[in-house]
Amino acid sequence: MWSLRARLMLAVFTLTLVAIAGSDFAAHRALKNFLISQLDDQLITISDSSMMRLDRAGIDPNMEENMDDGSSFHRVRPLGSVPTMAQVTLLDLDGNVIGQVGGEFASHISDQEFAKLTSAEVIEHKGEPFTVKGDIDNIDSRVIAKILPSGMGMVVVSVAMDSVSNTLKKLTALFILISLIILGLILIISRAIIGISLKPLSRIQDKAAAIAEGDLSVRLDETSPKSEVGRLTESLNSMRSEEHTSELQSHVRISYAVFCLKKK
């Protein structure tokens, strides 16, 4: 049977652990949603700004974006790069990859990730970002897919979620470390508080043992009757007084009986 101190410590440990785990989970989810929303904003911006250019000129990874022929008339050139971590993939309506360009800082995403993506699936997502799960060798990707204005193909703007995963892993390790420190501090503080709170009970236990052995001269220190310890002290003092009175009455009866026998 566990002692009262052990049960109180277990209750404090359990409640603290649940609270810390809940707060860490909520913080993890909130941070993940924030990071994904940042990726989504980037995807939407790129898709909106490059849609007409892709529809008219397509993709050419060898195209120099800053090339200027000196003419006042600027013809629409194929998209040659994306100056972000995103990648742009152009597909025909059957899901065949026509071309792909990646940003200067992009984590490479295989064009096979989006192969055989049908127009029906693109329409189903309604131009909203979604997550494409990677296989064992590939990481997850955040994707936005749209039909070209001409209806002749599809464009998929994607960004690898390795940065999100790495950030969450580092912060998860940090959360665990901080949680362990907080849990340890709470256990130390709660142990001290519980020990102080149980001291009056320890004194009552010692004096109650003395009363049980027959020492009725022991009297418990009075405390506030509003507390549990105070009410217990009052009850034990009352019980001690009753036992002391009963013992005195027994002595009186015995003395009277002896006196009567001697008189005879």
Coordinates of N, CA and C in Angstrom, one line a residue, residues 125-209:
H125 N -9.3 19.8 -56.3 CA -8.6 20.6 -55.2 C -8.9 22.1 -55.3
K126 N -9.6 22.5 -56.4 CA -10.1 23.9 -56.5 C -9.1 25.0 -56.3
G127 N -7.8 24.7 -56.8 CA -6.8 25.7 -56.7 C -6.3 25.9 -55.3
E128 N -6.6 25.0 -54.3 CA -6.1 25.2 -52.9 C -4.9 24.3 -52.7
P129 N -3.9 24.8 -51.9 CA -2.7 23.9 -51.6 C -3.1 22.6 -50.9
F130 N -2.3 21.6 -51.2 CA -2.5 20.3 -50.6 C -1.2 19.6 -50.4
T131 N -1.2 18.6 -49.6 CA 0.1 17.8 -49.4 C 0.2 16.5 -50.2
V132 N 1.3 16.3 -50.8 CA 1.5 15.1 -51.5 C 2.5 14.3 -50.7
K133 N 2.1 13.1 -50.2 CA 3.0 12.3 -49.4 C 4.1 11.6 -50.2
G134 N 5.3 11.7 -49.8 CA 6.4 11.1 -50.5 C 6.6 9.7 -50.1
D135 N 7.2 8.9 -50.9 CA 7.5 7.5 -50.6 C 8.7 7.4 -49.6
I136 N 9.3 6.3 -49.5 CA 10.4 6.1 -48.6 C 11.6 7.0 -49.0
D137 N 11.9 7.1 -50.3 CA 13.0 7.9 -50.7 C 12.7 9.4 -50.9
N138 N 11.5 9.8 -50.9 CA 11.1 11.2 -51.1 C 10.4 11.8 -49.9
I139 N 10.6 13.0 -49.7 CA 9.9 13.7 -48.6 C 8.6 14.2 -49.1
D140 N 7.7 14.6 -48.1 CA 6.4 15.2 -48.5 C 6.6 16.5 -49.2
S141 N 5.6 16.9 -50.0 CA 5.6 18.1 -50.7 C 4.3 18.9 -50.5
R142 N 4.4 20.2 -50.4 CA 3.2 21.0 -50.4 C 3.0 21.5 -51.8
V143 N 1.8 21.4 -52.3 CA 1.6 21.5 -53.8 C 0.3 22.4 -54.0
I144 N 0.4 23.2 -55.1 CA -0.8 23.8 -55.6 C -0.9 23.5 -57.1
A145 N -2.0 23.0 -57.6 CA -2.2 22.6 -59.0 C -3.3 23.3 -59.6
K146 N -3.1 23.8 -60.9 CA -4.2 24.6 -61.6 C -4.2 24.2 -63.0
I147 N -5.3 24.3 -63.7 CA -5.4 24.2 -65.1 C -5.0 25.5 -65.8
L148 N -4.2 25.4 -66.8 CA -3.8 26.7 -67.5 C -5.0 27.4 -68.1
P149 N -5.0 28.7 -68.2 CA -6.1 29.5 -68.7 C -6.6 29.0 -70.1
S150 N -5.7 28.5 -70.9 CA -6.1 28.0 -72.3 C -6.7 26.6 -72.2
G151 N -6.6 26.0 -71.1 CA -7.1 24.6 -70.9 C -6.3 23.6 -71.6
M152 N -5.0 23.9 -72.0 CA -4.2 23.0 -72.8 C -3.2 22.2 -71.9
G153 N -3.2 22.5 -70.6 CA -2.3 21.8 -69.8 C -2.5 22.1 -68.3
M154 N -1.6 21.7 -67.4 CA -1.7 21.9 -66.0 C -0.4 22.4 -65.5
V155 N -0.4 23.2 -64.5 CA 0.8 23.7 -63.8 C 0.7 23.3 -62.3
V156 N 1.8 22.7 -61.9 CA 2.0 22.3 -60.5 C 3.1 23.1 -59.8
V157 N 2.8 23.9 -58.8 CA 3.9 24.6 -58.1 C 4.0 23.8 -56.8
S158 N 5.3 23.4 -56.5 CA 5.5 22.6 -55.3 C 6.7 23.0 -54.5
V159 N 6.7 22.7 -53.2 CA 7.9 23.0 -52.4 C 8.0 21.8 -51.4
A160 N 9.3 21.4 -51.3 CA 9.5 20.2 -50.4 C 9.3 20.7 -48.9
M161 N 8.8 19.8 -48.1 CA 8.5 20.2 -46.7 C 9.6 19.7 -45.8
D162 N 10.8 19.6 -46.3 CA 11.9 19.2 -45.5 C 12.3 20.3 -44.5
S163 N 12.1 21.5 -44.9 CA 12.4 22.6 -44.0 C 11.5 22.6 -42.8
V164 N 10.2 22.3 -43.1 CA 9.2 22.3 -42.0 C 9.5 21.1 -41.1
S165 N 9.8 20.0 -41.7 CA 10.1 18.8 -40.9 C 11.3 19.0 -40.0
N166 N 12.4 19.6 -40.6 CA 13.6 19.8 -39.8 C 13.4 20.8 -38.6
T167 N 12.6 21.9 -38.9 CA 12.3 22.9 -37.9 C 11.5 22.2 -36.8
L168 N 10.5 21.4 -37.1 CA 9.6 20.8 -36.1 C 10.4 19.8 -35.3
K169 N 11.4 19.1 -35.9 CA 12.2 18.1 -35.2 C 13.1 18.8 -34.1
K170 N 13.7 19.9 -34.5 CA 14.5 20.7 -33.6 C 13.7 21.2 -32.5
L171 N 12.6 21.8 -32.8 CA 11.7 22.4 -31.7 C 11.1 21.3 -30.8
T172 N 10.8 20.1 -31.4 CA 10.3 19.0 -30.6 C 11.4 18.6 -29.6
A173 N 12.6 18.5 -30.0 CA 13.7 18.2 -29.1 C 13.8 19.2 -28.0
L174 N 13.7 20.5 -28.4 CA 13.8 21.6 -27.4 C 12.6 21.6 -26.4
F175 N 11.4 21.3 -27.0 CA 10.2 21.2 -26.1 C 10.4 20.0 -25.1
I176 N 11.0 18.9 -25.5 CA 11.1 17.8 -24.6 C 12.1 18.1 -23.5
L177 N 13.2 18.8 -23.9 CA 14.2 19.2 -22.9 C 13.6 20.2 -21.9
I178 N 12.9 21.2 -22.4 CA 12.3 22.2 -21.5 C 11.3 21.5 -20.6
S179 N 10.5 20.6 -21.2 CA 9.5 19.9 -20.4 C 10.1 19.1 -19.3
L180 N 11.2 18.4 -19.5 CA 11.8 17.6 -18.5 C 12.3 18.5 -17.4
I181 N 12.9 19.6 -17.7 CA 13.4 20.5 -16.7 C 12.2 21.1 -15.8
I182 N 11.1 21.5 -16.5 CA 10.0 22.0 -15.8 C 9.4 20.9 -14.9
L183 N 9.3 19.6 -15.4 CA 8.7 18.5 -14.7 C 9.6 18.2 -13.4
G184 N 10.9 18.3 -13.6 CA 11.8 18.0 -12.5 C 11.7 19.1 -11.4
L185 N 11.6 20.4 -11.8 CA 11.4 21.5 -10.9 C 10.1 21.4 -10.1
I186 N 9.0 21.0 -10.8 CA 7.7 20.9 -10.2 C 7.7 19.8 -9.2
L187 N 8.4 18.7 -9.5 CA 8.4 17.5 -8.6 C 9.2 17.9 -7.3
I188 N 10.3 18.6 -7.5 CA 11.1 19.0 -6.3 C 10.3 19.9 -5.4
I189 N 9.7 20.9 -6.1 CA 8.9 21.9 -5.3 C 7.7 21.3 -4.6
S190 N 7.0 20.4 -5.4 CA 5.8 19.7 -4.8 C 6.2 18.8 -3.7
R191 N 7.3 18.1 -3.8 CA 7.8 17.2 -2.7 C 8.0 18.0 -1.4
A192 N 8.7 19.2 -1.6 CA 8.9 20.1 -0.4 C 7.6 20.5 0.2
I193 N 6.7 21.0 -0.6 CA 5.4 21.5 -0.1 C 4.6 20.4 0.6
I194 N 4.6 19.2 -0.1 CA 3.8 18.1 0.5 C 4.5 17.7 1.8
G195 N 5.8 17.7 1.9 CA 6.5 17.3 3.1 C 6.2 18.3 4.3
I196 N 6.1 19.6 4.0 CA 5.8 20.6 5.0 C 4.3 20.4 5.4
S197 N 3.4 20.1 4.4 CA 2.0 20.0 4.7 C 1.7 18.7 5.6
L198 N 2.6 17.7 5.5 CA 2.3 16.4 6.2 C 3.1 16.4 7.5
K199 N 3.9 17.4 7.9 CA 4.6 17.4 9.2 C 3.6 17.3 10.3
P200 N 2.5 18.2 10.4 CA 1.6 18.0 11.5 C 1.0 16.6 11.6
L201 N 0.7 16.0 10.5 CA 0.2 14.6 10.6 C 1.2 13.7 11.2
S202 N 2.5 13.9 10.9 CA 3.6 13.0 11.5 C 3.6 13.2 13.0
R203 N 3.5 14.5 13.5 CA 3.5 14.7 14.9 C 2.3 14.1 15.6
I204 N 1.1 14.2 14.9 CA -0.1 13.6 15.5 C 0.1 12.1 15.5
Q205 N 0.7 11.5 14.5 CA 0.9 10.0 14.5 C 1.8 9.6 15.7
D206 N 2.9 10.3 16.0 CA 3.8 10.0 17.1 C 3.0 10.1 18.4
K207 N 2.3 11.2 18.6 CA 1.6 11.3 19.9 C 0.4 10.3 20.0
A208 N -0.3 10.0 18.9 CA -1.3 9.0 19.0 C -0.8 7.7 19.4
A209 N 0.4 7.4 18.9 CA 1.1 6.1 19.3 C 1.4 6.1 20.8

